[in-house]
CSV table of N, CA and C in Angstrom, one decimal:
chain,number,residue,atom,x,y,z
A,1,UNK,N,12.3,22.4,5.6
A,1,UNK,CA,13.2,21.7,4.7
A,1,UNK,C,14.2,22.7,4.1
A,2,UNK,N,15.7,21.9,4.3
A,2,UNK,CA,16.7,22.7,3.5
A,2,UNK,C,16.7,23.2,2.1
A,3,UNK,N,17.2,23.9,1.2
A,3,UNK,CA,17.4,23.8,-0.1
A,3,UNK,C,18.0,22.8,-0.8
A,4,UNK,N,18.8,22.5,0.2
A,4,UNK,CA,19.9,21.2,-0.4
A,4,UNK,C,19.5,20.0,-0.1
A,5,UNK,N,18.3,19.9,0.9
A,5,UNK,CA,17.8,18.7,1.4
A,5,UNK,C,16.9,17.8,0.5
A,6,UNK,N,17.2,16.8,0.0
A,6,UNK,CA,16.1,16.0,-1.0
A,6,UNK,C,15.5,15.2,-0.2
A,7,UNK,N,15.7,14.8,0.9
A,7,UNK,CA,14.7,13.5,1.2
A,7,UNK,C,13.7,13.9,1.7
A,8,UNK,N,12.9,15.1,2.0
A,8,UNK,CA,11.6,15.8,1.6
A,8,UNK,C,11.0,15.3,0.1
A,9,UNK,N,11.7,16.1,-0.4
A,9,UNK,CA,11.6,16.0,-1.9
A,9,UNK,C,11.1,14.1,-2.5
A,10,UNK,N,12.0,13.4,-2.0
A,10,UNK,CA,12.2,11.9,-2.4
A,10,UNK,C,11.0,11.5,-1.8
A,11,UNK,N,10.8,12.0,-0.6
A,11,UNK,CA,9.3,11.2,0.2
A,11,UNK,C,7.9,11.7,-0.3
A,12,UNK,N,8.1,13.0,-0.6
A,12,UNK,CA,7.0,13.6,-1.2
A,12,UNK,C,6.5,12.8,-2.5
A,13,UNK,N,7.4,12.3,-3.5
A,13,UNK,CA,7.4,11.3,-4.8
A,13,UNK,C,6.9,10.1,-3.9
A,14,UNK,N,7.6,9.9,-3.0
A,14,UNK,CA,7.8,8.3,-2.8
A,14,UNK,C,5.5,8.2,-2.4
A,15,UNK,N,5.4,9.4,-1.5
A,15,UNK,CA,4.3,9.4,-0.8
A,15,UNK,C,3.3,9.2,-2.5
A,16,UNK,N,3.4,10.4,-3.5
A,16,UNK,CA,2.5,10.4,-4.5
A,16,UNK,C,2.8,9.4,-5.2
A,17,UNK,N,3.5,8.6,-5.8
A,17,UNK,CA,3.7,7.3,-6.2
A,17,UNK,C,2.6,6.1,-5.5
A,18,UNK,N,2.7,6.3,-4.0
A,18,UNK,CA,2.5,5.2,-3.5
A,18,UNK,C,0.5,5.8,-2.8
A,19,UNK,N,0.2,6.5,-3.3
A,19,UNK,CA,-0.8,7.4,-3.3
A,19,UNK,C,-1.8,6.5,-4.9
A,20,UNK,N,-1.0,7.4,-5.8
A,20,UNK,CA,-1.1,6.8,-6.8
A,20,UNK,C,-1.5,4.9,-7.4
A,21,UNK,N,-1.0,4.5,-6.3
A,21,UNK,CA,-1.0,3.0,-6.1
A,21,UNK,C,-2.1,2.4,-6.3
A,22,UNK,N,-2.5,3.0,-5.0
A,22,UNK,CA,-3.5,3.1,-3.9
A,22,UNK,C,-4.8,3.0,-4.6
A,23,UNK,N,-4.8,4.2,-5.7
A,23,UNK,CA,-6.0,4.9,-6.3
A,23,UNK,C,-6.2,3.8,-7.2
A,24,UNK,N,-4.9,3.1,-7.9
A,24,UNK,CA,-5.8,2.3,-9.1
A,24,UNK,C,-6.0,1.2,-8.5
A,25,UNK,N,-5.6,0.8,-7.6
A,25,UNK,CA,-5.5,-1.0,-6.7
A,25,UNK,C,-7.2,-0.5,-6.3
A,26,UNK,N,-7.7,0.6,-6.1
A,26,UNK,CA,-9.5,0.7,-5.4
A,26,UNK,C,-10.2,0.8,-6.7
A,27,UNK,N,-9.7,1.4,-7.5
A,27,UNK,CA,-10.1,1.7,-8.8
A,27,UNK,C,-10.8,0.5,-9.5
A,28,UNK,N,-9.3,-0.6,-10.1
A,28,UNK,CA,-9.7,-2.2,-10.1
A,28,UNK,C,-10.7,-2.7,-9.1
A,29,UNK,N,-10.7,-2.5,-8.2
A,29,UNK,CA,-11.4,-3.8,-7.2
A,29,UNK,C,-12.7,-3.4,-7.2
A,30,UNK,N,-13.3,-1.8,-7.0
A,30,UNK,CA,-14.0,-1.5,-7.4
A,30,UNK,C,-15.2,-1.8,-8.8
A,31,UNK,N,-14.2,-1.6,-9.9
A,31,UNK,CA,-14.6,-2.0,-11.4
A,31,UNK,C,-14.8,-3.9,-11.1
A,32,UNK,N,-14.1,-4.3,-10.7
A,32,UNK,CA,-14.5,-5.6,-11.1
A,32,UNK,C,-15.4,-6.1,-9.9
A,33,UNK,N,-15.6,-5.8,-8.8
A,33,UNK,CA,-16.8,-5.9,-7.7
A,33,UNK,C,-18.6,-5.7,-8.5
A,34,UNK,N,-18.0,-4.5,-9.3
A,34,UNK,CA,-19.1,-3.6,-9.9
A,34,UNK,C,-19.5,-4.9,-10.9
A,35,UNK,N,-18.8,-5.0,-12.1
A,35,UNK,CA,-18.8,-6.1,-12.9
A,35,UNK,C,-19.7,-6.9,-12.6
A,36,UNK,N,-18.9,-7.8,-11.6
A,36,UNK,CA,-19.7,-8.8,-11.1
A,36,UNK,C,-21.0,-8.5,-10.8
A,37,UNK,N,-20.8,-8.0,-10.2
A,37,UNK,CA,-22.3,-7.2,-9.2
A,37,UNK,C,-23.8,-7.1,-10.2
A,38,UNK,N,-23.1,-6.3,-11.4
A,38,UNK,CA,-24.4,-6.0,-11.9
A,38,UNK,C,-24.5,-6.9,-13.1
A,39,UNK,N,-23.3,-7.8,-13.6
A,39,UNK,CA,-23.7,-9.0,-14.2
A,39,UNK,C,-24.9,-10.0,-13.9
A,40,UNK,N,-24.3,-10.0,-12.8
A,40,UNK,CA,-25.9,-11.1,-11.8
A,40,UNK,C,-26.8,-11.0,-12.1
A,41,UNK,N,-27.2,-8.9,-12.2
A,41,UNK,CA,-28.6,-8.8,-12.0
A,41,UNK,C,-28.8,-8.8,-13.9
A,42,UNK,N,-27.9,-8.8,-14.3
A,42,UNK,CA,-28.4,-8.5,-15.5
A,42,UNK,C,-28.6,-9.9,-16.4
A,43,UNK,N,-27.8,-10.4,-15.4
A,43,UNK,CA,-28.1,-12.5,-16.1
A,43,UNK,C,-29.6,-13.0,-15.3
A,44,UNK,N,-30.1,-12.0,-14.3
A,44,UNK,CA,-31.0,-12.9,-13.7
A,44,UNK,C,-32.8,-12.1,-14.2
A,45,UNK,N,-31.7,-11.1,-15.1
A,45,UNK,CA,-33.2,-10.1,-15.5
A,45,UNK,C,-33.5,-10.5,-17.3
A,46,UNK,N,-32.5,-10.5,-17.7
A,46,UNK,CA,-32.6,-10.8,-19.5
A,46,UNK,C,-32.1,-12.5,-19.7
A,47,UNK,N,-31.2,-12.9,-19.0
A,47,UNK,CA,-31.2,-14.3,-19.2
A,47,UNK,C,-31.7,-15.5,-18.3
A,48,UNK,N,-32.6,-15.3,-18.0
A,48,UNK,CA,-33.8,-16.1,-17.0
A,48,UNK,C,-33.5,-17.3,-17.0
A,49,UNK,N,-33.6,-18.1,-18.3
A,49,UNK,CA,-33.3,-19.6,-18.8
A,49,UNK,C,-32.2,-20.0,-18.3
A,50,UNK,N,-31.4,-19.2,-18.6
A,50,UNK,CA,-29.3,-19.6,-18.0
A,50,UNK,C,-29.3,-19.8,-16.6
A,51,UNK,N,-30.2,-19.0,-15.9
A,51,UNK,CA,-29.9,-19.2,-14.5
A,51,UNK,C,-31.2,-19.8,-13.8
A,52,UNK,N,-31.9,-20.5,-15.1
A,52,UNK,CA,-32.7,-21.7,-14.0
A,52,UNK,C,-32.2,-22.9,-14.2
A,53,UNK,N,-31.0,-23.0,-15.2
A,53,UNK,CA,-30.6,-24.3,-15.2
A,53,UNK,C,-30.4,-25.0,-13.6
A,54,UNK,N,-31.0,-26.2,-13.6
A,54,UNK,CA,-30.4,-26.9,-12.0
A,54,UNK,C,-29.3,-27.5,-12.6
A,55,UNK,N,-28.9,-27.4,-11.0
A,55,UNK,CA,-27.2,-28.2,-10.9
A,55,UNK,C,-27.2,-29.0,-9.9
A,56,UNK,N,-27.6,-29.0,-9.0
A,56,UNK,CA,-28.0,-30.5,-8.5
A,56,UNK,C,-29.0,-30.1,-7.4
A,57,UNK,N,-30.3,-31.0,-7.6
A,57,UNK,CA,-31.7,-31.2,-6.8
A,57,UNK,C,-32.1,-29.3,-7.3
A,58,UNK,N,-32.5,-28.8,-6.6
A,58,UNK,CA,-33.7,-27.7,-6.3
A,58,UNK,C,-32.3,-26.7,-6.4
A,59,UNK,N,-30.9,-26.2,-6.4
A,59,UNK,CA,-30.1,-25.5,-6.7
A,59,UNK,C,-30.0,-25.3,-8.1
A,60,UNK,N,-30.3,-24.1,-8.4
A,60,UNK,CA,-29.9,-23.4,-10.2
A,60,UNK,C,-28.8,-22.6,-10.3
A,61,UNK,N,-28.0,-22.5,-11.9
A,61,UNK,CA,-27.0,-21.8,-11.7
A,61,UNK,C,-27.2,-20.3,-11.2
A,62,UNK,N,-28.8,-19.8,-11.3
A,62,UNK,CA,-28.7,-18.5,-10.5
A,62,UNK,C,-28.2,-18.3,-9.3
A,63,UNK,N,-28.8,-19.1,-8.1
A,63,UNK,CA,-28.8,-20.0,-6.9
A,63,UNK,C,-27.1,-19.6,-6.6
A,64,UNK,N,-26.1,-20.0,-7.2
A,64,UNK,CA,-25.0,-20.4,-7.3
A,64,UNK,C,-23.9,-19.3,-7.1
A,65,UNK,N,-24.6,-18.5,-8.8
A,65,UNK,CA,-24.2,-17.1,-8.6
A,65,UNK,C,-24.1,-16.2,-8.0
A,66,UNK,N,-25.5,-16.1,-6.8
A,66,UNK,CA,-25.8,-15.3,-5.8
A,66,UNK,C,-24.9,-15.7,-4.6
A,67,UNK,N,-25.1,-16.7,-4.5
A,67,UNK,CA,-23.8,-17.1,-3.2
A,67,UNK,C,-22.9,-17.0,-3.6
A,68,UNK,N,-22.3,-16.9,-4.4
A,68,UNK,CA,-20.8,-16.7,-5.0
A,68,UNK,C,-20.3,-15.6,-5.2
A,69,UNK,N,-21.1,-14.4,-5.2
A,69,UNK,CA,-21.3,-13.0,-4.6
A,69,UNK,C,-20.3,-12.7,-3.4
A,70,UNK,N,-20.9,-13.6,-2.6
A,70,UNK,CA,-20.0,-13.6,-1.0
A,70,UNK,C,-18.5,-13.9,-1.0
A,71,UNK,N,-18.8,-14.9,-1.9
A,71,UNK,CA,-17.0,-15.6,-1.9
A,71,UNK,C,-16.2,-14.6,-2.3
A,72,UNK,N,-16.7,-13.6,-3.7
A,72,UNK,CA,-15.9,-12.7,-4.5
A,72,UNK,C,-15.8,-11.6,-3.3
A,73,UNK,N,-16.9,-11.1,-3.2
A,73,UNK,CA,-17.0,-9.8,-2.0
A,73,UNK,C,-15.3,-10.1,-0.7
A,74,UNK,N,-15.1,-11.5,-0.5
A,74,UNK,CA,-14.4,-11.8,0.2
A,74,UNK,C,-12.6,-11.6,-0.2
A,75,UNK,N,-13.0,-12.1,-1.4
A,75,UNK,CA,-11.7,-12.4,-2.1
A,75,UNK,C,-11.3,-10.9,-2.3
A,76,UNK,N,-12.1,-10.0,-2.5
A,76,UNK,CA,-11.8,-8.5,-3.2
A,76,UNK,C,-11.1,-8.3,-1.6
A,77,UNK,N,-12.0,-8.2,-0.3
A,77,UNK,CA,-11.7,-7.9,0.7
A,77,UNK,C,-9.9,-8.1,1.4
A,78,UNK,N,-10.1,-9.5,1.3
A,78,UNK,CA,-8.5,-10.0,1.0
A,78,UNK,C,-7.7,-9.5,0.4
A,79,UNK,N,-8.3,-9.2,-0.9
A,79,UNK,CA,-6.9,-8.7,-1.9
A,79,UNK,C,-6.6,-7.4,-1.2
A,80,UNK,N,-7.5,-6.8,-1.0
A,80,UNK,CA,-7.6,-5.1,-0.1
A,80,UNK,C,-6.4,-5.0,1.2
A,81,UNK,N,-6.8,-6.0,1.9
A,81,UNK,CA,-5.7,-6.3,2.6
A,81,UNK,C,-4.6,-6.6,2.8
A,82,UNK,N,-4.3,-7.4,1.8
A,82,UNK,CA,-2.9,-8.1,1.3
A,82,UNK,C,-2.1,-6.0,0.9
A,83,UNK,N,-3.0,-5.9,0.4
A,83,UNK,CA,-2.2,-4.7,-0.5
A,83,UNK,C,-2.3,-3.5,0.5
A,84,UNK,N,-3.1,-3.1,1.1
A,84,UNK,CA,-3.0,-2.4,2.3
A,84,UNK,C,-1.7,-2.5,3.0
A,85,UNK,N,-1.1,-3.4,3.3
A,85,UNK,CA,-0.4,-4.0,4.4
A,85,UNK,C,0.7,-3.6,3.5
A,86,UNK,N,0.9,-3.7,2.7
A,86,UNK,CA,2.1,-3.3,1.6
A,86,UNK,C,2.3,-1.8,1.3
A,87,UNK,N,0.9,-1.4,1.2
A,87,UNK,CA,1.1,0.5,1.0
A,87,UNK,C,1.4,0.7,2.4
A,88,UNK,N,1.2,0.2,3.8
A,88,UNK,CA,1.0,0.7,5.3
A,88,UNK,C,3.4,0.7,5.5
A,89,UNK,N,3.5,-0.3,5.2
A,89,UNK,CA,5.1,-0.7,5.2
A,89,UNK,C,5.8,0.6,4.4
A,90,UNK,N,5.3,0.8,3.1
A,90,UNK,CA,5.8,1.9,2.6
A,90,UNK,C,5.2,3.0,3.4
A,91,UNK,N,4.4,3.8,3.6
A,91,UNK,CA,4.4,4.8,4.3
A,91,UNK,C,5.0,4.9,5.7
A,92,UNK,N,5.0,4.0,6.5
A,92,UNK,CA,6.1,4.1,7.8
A,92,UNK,C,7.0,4.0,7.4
A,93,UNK,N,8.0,4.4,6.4
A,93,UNK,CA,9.2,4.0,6.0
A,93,UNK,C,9.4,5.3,5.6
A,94,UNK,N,8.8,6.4,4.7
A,94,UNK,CA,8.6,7.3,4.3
A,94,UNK,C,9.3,8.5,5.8
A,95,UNK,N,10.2,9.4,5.4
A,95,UNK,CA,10.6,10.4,6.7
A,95,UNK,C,10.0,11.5,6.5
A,96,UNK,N,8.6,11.3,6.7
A,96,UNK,CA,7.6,12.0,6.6
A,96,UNK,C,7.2,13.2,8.0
């Protein structure tokens, strides 16, 4: 790289910027995966009663919770994706 040349310089930012992104978008999905996660166990350990309500026949809202684990696990996965595809576009663009 020249002395006079900045678009080293601009991609190097563009790259830590988009680095930076990266870190809090895993950070969030992480934290709120986690959330969820150990909410469950901790509604199915101290609040027992909440999660034997039934909701229809032999199904409780514990029951409910636990499968709905998967949906979230899914949705985070997705979001991971969506935003992947968007940091992947910015770094091939980068004259790296």
């Amino acid at each position: 790289m020249k002395p006079t040349d900045d678009t080293g310089i601009a991609a190097l930012y563009a790259f830590e910027a988009e680095a930076a992104r990266h870190r809090r978008m895993l950070t969030t999905l992480f934290c709120a995966f986690a959330l969820y996660y150990f909410g469950l166990l901790i509604m199915a350990a101290y609040f027992q009663p909440l999660c034997a309500i039934r909701v229809i026949g032999r199904v409780n809202v514990g029951m409910l919770l636990a499968v709905s684990q998967y949906l979230f696990g899914g949705i985070v996965a997705w979001i991971y994706v969506v935003r992947m595809r968007a940091t992947d576009d910015v770094m091939h663009s980068l004259p790296l």
